[in-house]
GROMACS .gro file of C-alpha atoms in nm:
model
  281
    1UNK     CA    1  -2.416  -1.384  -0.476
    2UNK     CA    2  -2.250  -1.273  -0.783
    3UNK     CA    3  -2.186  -1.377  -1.165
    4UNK     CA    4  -1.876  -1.336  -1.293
    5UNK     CA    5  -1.634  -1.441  -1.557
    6UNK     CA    6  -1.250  -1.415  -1.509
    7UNK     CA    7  -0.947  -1.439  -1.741
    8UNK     CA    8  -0.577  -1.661  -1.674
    9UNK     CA    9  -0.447  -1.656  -1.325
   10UNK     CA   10  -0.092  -1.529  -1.313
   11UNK     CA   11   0.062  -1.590  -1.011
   12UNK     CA   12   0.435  -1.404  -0.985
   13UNK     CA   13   0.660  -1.540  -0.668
   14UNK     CA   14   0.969  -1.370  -0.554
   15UNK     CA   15   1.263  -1.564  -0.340
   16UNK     CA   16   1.340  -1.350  -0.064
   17UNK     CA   17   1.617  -1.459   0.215
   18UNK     CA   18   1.459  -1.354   0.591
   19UNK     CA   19   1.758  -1.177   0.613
   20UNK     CA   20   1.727  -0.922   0.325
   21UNK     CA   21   1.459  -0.699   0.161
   22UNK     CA   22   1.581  -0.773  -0.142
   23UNK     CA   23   1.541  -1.068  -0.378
   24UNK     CA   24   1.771  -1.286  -0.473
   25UNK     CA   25   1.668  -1.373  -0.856
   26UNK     CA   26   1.412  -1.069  -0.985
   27UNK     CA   27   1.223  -1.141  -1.256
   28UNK     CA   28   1.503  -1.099  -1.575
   29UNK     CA   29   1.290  -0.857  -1.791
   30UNK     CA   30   1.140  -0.697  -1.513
   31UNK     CA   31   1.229  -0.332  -1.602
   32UNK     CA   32   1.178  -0.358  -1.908
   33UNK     CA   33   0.793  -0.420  -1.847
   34UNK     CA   34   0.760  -0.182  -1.517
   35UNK     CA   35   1.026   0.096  -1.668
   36UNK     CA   36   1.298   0.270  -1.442
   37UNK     CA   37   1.165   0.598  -1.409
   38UNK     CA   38   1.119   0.699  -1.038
   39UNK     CA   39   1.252   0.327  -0.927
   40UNK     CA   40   1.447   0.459  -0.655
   41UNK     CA   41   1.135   0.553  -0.481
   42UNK     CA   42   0.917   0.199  -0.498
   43UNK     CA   43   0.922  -0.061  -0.290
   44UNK     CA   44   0.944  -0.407  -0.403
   45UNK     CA   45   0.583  -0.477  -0.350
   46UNK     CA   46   0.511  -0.169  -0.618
   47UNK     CA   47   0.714  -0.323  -0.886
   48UNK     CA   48   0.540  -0.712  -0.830
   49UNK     CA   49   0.205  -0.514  -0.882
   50UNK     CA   50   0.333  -0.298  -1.159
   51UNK     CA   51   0.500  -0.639  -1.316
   52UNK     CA   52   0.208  -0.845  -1.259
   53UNK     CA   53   0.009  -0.597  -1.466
   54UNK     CA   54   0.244  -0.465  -1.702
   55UNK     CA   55   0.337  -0.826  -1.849
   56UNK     CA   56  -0.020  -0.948  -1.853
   57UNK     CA   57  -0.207  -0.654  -2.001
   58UNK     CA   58  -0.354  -0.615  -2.367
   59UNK     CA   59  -0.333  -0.293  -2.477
   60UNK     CA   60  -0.645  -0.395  -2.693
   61UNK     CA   61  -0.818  -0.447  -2.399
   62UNK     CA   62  -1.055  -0.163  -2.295
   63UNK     CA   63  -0.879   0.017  -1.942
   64UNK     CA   64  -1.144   0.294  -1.929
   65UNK     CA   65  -1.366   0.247  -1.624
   66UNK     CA   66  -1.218  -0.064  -1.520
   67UNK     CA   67  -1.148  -0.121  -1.135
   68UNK     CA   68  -0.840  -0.166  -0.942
   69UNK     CA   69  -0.817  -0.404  -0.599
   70UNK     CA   70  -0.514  -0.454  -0.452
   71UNK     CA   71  -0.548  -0.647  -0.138
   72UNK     CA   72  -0.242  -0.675   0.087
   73UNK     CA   73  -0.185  -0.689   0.434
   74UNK     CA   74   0.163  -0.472   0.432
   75UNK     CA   75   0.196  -0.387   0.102
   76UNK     CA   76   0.367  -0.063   0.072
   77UNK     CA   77   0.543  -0.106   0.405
   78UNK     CA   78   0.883  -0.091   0.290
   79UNK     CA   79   0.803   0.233   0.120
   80UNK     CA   80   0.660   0.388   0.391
   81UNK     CA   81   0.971   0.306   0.628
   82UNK     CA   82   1.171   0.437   0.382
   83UNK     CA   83   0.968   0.819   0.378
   84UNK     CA   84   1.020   0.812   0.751
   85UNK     CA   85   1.411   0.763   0.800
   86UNK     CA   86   1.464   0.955   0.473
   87UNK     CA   87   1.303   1.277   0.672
   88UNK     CA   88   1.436   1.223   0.963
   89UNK     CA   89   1.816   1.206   0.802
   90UNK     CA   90   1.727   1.477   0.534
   91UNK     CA   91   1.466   1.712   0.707
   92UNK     CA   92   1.392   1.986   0.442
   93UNK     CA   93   1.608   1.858   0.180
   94UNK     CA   94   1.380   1.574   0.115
   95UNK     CA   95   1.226   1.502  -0.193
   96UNK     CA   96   0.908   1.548  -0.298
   97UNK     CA   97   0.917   1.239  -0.546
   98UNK     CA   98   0.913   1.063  -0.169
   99UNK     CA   99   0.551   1.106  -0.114
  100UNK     CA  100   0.347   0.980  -0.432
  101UNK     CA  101   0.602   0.628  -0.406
  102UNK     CA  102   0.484   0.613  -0.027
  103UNK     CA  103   0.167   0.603   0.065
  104UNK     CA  104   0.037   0.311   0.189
  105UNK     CA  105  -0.224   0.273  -0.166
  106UNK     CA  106   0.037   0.405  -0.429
  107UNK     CA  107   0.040   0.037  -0.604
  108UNK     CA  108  -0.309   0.075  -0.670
  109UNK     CA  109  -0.305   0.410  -0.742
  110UNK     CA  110  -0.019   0.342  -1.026
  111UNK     CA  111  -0.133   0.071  -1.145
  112UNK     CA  112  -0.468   0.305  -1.247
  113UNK     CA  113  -0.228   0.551  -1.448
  114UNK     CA  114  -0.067   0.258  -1.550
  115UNK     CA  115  -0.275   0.131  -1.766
  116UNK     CA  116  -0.525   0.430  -1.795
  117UNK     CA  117  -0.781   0.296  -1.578
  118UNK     CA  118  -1.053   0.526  -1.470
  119UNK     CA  119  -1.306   0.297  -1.216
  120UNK     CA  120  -1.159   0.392  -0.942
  121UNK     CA  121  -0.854   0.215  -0.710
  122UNK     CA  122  -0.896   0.045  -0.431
  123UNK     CA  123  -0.656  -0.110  -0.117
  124UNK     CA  124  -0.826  -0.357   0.078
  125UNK     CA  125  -0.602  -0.448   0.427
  126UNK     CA  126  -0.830  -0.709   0.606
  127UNK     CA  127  -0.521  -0.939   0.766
  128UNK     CA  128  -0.582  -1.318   0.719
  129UNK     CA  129  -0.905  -1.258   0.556
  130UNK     CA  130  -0.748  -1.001   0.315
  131UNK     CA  131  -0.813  -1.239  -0.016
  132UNK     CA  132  -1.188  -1.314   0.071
  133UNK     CA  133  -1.240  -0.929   0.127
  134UNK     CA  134  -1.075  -0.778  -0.187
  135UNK     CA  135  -1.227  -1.097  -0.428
  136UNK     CA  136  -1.554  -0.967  -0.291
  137UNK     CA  137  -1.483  -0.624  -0.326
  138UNK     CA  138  -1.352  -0.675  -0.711
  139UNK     CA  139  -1.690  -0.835  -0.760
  140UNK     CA  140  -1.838  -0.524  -0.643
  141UNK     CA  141  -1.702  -0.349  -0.875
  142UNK     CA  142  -1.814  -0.561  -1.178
  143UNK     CA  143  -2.195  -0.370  -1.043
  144UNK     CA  144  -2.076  -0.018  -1.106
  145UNK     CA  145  -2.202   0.179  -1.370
  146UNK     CA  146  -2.010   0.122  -1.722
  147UNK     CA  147  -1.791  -0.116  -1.512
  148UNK     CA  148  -1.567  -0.307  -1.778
  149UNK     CA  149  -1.415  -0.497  -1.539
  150UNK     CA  150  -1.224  -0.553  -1.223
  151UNK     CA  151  -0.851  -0.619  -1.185
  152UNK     CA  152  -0.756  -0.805  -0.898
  153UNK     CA  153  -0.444  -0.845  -0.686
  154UNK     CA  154  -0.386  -0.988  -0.408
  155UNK     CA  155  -0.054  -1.066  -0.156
  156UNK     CA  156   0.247  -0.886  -0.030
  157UNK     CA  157   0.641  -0.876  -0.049
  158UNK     CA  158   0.740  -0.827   0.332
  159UNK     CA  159   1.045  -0.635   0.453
  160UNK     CA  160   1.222  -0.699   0.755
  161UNK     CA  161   0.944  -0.509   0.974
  162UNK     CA  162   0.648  -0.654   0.832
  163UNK     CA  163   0.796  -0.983   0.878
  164UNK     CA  164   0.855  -0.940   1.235
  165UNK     CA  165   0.527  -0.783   1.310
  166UNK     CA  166   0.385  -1.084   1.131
  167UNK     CA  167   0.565  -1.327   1.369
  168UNK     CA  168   0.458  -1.178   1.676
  169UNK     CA  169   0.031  -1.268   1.550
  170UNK     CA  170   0.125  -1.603   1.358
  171UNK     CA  171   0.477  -1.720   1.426
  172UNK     CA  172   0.372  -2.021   1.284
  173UNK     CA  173   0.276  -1.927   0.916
  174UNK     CA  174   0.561  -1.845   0.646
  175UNK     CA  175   0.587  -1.551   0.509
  176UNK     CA  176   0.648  -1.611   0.158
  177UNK     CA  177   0.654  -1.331  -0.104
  178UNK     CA  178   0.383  -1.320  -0.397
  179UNK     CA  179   0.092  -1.173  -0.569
  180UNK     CA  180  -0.154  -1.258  -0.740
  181UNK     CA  181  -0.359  -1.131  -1.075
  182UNK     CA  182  -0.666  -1.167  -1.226
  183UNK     CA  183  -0.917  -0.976  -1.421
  184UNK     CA  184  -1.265  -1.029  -1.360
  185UNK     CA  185  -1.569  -0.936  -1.588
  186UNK     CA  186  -1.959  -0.940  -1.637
  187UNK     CA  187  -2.086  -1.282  -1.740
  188UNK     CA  188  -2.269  -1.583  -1.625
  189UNK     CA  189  -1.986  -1.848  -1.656
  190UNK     CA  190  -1.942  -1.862  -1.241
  191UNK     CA  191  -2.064  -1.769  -0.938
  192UNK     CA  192  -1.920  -1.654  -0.569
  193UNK     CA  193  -2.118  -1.714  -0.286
  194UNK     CA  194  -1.947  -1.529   0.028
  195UNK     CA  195  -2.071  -1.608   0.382
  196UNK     CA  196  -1.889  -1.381   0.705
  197UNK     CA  197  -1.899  -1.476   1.050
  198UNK     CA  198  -1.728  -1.494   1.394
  199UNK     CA  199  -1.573  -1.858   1.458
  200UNK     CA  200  -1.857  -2.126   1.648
  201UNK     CA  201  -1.845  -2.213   2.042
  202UNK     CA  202  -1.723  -2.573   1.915
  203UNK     CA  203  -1.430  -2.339   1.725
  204UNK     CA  204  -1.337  -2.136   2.006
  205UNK     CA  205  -1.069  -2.408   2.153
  206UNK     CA  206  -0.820  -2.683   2.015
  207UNK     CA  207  -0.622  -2.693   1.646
  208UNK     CA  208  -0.958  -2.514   1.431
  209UNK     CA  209  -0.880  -2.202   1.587
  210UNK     CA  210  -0.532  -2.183   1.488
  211UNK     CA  211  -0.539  -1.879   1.170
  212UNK     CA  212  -0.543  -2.046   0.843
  213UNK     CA  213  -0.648  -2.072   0.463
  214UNK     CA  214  -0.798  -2.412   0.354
  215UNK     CA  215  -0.932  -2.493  -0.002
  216UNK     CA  216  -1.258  -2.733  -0.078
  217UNK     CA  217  -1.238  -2.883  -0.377
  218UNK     CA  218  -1.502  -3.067  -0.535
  219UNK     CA  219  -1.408  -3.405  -0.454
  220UNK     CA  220  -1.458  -3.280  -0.079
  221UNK     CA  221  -1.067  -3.353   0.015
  222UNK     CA  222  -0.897  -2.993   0.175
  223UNK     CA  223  -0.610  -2.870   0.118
  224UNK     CA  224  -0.429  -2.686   0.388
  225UNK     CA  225  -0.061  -2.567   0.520
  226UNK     CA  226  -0.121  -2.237   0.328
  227UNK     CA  227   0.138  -1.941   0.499
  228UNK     CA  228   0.023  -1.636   0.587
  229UNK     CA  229   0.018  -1.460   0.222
  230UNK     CA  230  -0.351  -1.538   0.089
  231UNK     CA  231  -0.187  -1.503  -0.278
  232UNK     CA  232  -0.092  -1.864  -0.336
  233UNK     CA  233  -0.433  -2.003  -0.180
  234UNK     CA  234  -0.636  -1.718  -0.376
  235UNK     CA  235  -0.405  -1.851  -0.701
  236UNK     CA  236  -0.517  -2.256  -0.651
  237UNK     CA  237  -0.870  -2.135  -0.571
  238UNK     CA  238  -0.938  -1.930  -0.908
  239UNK     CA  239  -0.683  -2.206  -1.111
  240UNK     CA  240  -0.917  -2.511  -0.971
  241UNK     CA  241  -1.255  -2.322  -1.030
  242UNK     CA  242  -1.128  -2.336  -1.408
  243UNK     CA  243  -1.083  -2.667  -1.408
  244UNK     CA  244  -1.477  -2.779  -1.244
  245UNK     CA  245  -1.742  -2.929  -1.481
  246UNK     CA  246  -2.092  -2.771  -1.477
  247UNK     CA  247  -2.248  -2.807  -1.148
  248UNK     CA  248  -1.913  -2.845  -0.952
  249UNK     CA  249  -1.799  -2.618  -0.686
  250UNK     CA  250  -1.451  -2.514  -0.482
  251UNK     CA  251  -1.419  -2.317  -0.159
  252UNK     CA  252  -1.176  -2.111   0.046
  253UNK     CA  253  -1.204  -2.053   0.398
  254UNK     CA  254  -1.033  -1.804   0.543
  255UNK     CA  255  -0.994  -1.815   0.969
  256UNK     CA  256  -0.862  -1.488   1.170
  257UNK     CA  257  -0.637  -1.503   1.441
  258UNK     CA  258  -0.955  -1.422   1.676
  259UNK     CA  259  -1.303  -1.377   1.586
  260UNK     CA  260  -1.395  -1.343   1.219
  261UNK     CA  261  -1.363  -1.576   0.939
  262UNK     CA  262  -1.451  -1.577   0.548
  263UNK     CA  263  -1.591  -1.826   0.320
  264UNK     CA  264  -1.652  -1.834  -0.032
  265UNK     CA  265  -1.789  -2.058  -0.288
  266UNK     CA  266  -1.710  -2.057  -0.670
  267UNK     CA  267  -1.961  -2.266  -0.870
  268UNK     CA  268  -1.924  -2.349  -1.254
  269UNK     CA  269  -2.306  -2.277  -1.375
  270UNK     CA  270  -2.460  -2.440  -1.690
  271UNK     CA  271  -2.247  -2.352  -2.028
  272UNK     CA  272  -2.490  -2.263  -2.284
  273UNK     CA  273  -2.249  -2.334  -2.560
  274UNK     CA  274  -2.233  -2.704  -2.462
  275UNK     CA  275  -2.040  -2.798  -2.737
  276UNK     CA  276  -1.736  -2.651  -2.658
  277UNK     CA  277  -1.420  -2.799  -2.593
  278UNK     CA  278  -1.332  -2.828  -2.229
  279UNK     CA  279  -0.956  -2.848  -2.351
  280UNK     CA  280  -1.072  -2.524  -2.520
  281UNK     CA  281  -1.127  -2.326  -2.170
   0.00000   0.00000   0.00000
């Protein structure tokens, strides 16, 4: 169980054709927030994580022993890929600026010089249940001594390979590009229950064992048809826990292709300031 508070959910999409590994419409001022220094050697899913941060963070805000999660299935794939054929083609001429930009937790790790953060940075690669697992480890964090917070972000921008290795698991899911961000602090305003388990004999055949994300809201209707990038379904989870009265609660459920599966449930506790404004949140 944990206690948390958590700033705006900013949710950044990208429209990627299946056929490229490019974008078609990047964000208009997005060098201007990430810079272009050392581009050529990022991958797209670097710059959404650099964006998503750069564009959202107050440099009032205190950086110093805050915590980085970055939770992605493929993240720096693309990068990666790139290192390979670029040292196979140029052998010894190869640049050295290859191998910071490559490594399969350089978003995390820039993101830390980014913004000066010293908590430690974390990449969390848990397939399907890859949201549940990096929310929990974010609120980990939050425990660590002098913690001032966790920064959490979660989904993926997949390349040509990472789409077709994701077909061959869950041919049925879309791959749609996204990540989300959050920042998570110290407080009593919510709490995240997290329960992990292998799926039931009753789960084991028919439609339920299909992978998938589902949301519970409070009004007990699910919501379902989430693709195979936990970033939108992590986005609607944090955006509806904003929106629950005192006492209410929303859940995520997170289902593997076989064997394990995630839960958590986000509860709005008792407000001491009572008087305030729900239009005010």
């Amino acid at each position: 169980m944990f206690k948390f508070n958590f700033g705006e959910v900013d949710l950044v999409a990208l429209d990627m054709p299946d056929d490229s590994s490019e974008p078609s419409s990047p964000p208009e001022d997005l060098y201007e927030v990430i810079g272009t220094g050392g581009d050529r050697y990022r991958d797209w899913f670097t710059r959404m994580c650099l964006y998503a941060v750069g564009r959202s963070f107050d440099t009032s805000q205190e950086a110093a022993n805050q915590v980085i999660v970055v939770g992605t299935e493929y993240g720096n794939t693309s990068a990666l890929i790139g290192l390979q054929r670029a040292a196979e083609s140029q052998g010894r001429r190869l640049s050295p600026q290859y191998f910071p930009s490559a490594t399969s937790s350089s978003a995390a790790a820039f993101l830390s010089m980014r913004i000066g953060a010293t908590g430690g940075n974390y990449t969390i690669n848990a397939s399907l249940l890859t949201p549940i697992m990096a929310f929990w480890q974010a609120l980990c964090g939050l425990g660590y001594l002098k913690s001032s917070g966790s920064r959490l972000l979660v989904g993926d921008v997949y390349c040509s390979e990472a789409r077709e290795d994701a077909g061959k698991e869950t041919p049925h899911l879309a791959c749609d590009p996204g990540l989300v961000h959050t920042c998570l602090t110290a407080g009593s305003e919510f709490e995240a229950r997290f329960e992990f388990d292998a799926p039931h004999e009753e789960d084991e055949v028919g439609p339920s064992r299909l992978p998938r994300v589902s949301l519970h809201g409070p009004n007990g209707v699910a919501r379902d048809g989430y693709g195979r990038n936990g970033a939108f379904a992590l986005a609607d989870l944090l955006r509806a826990a904003r929106d629950l009265d005192n006492g209410e609660c929303v859940g995520m459920e997170c289902r593997g292709v076989s064997g394990p599966r995630g839960k958590v449930l986000i509860s709005r506790l008792a407000d001491p300031d009572a008087s305030r404004e729900r239009s005010g949140r």
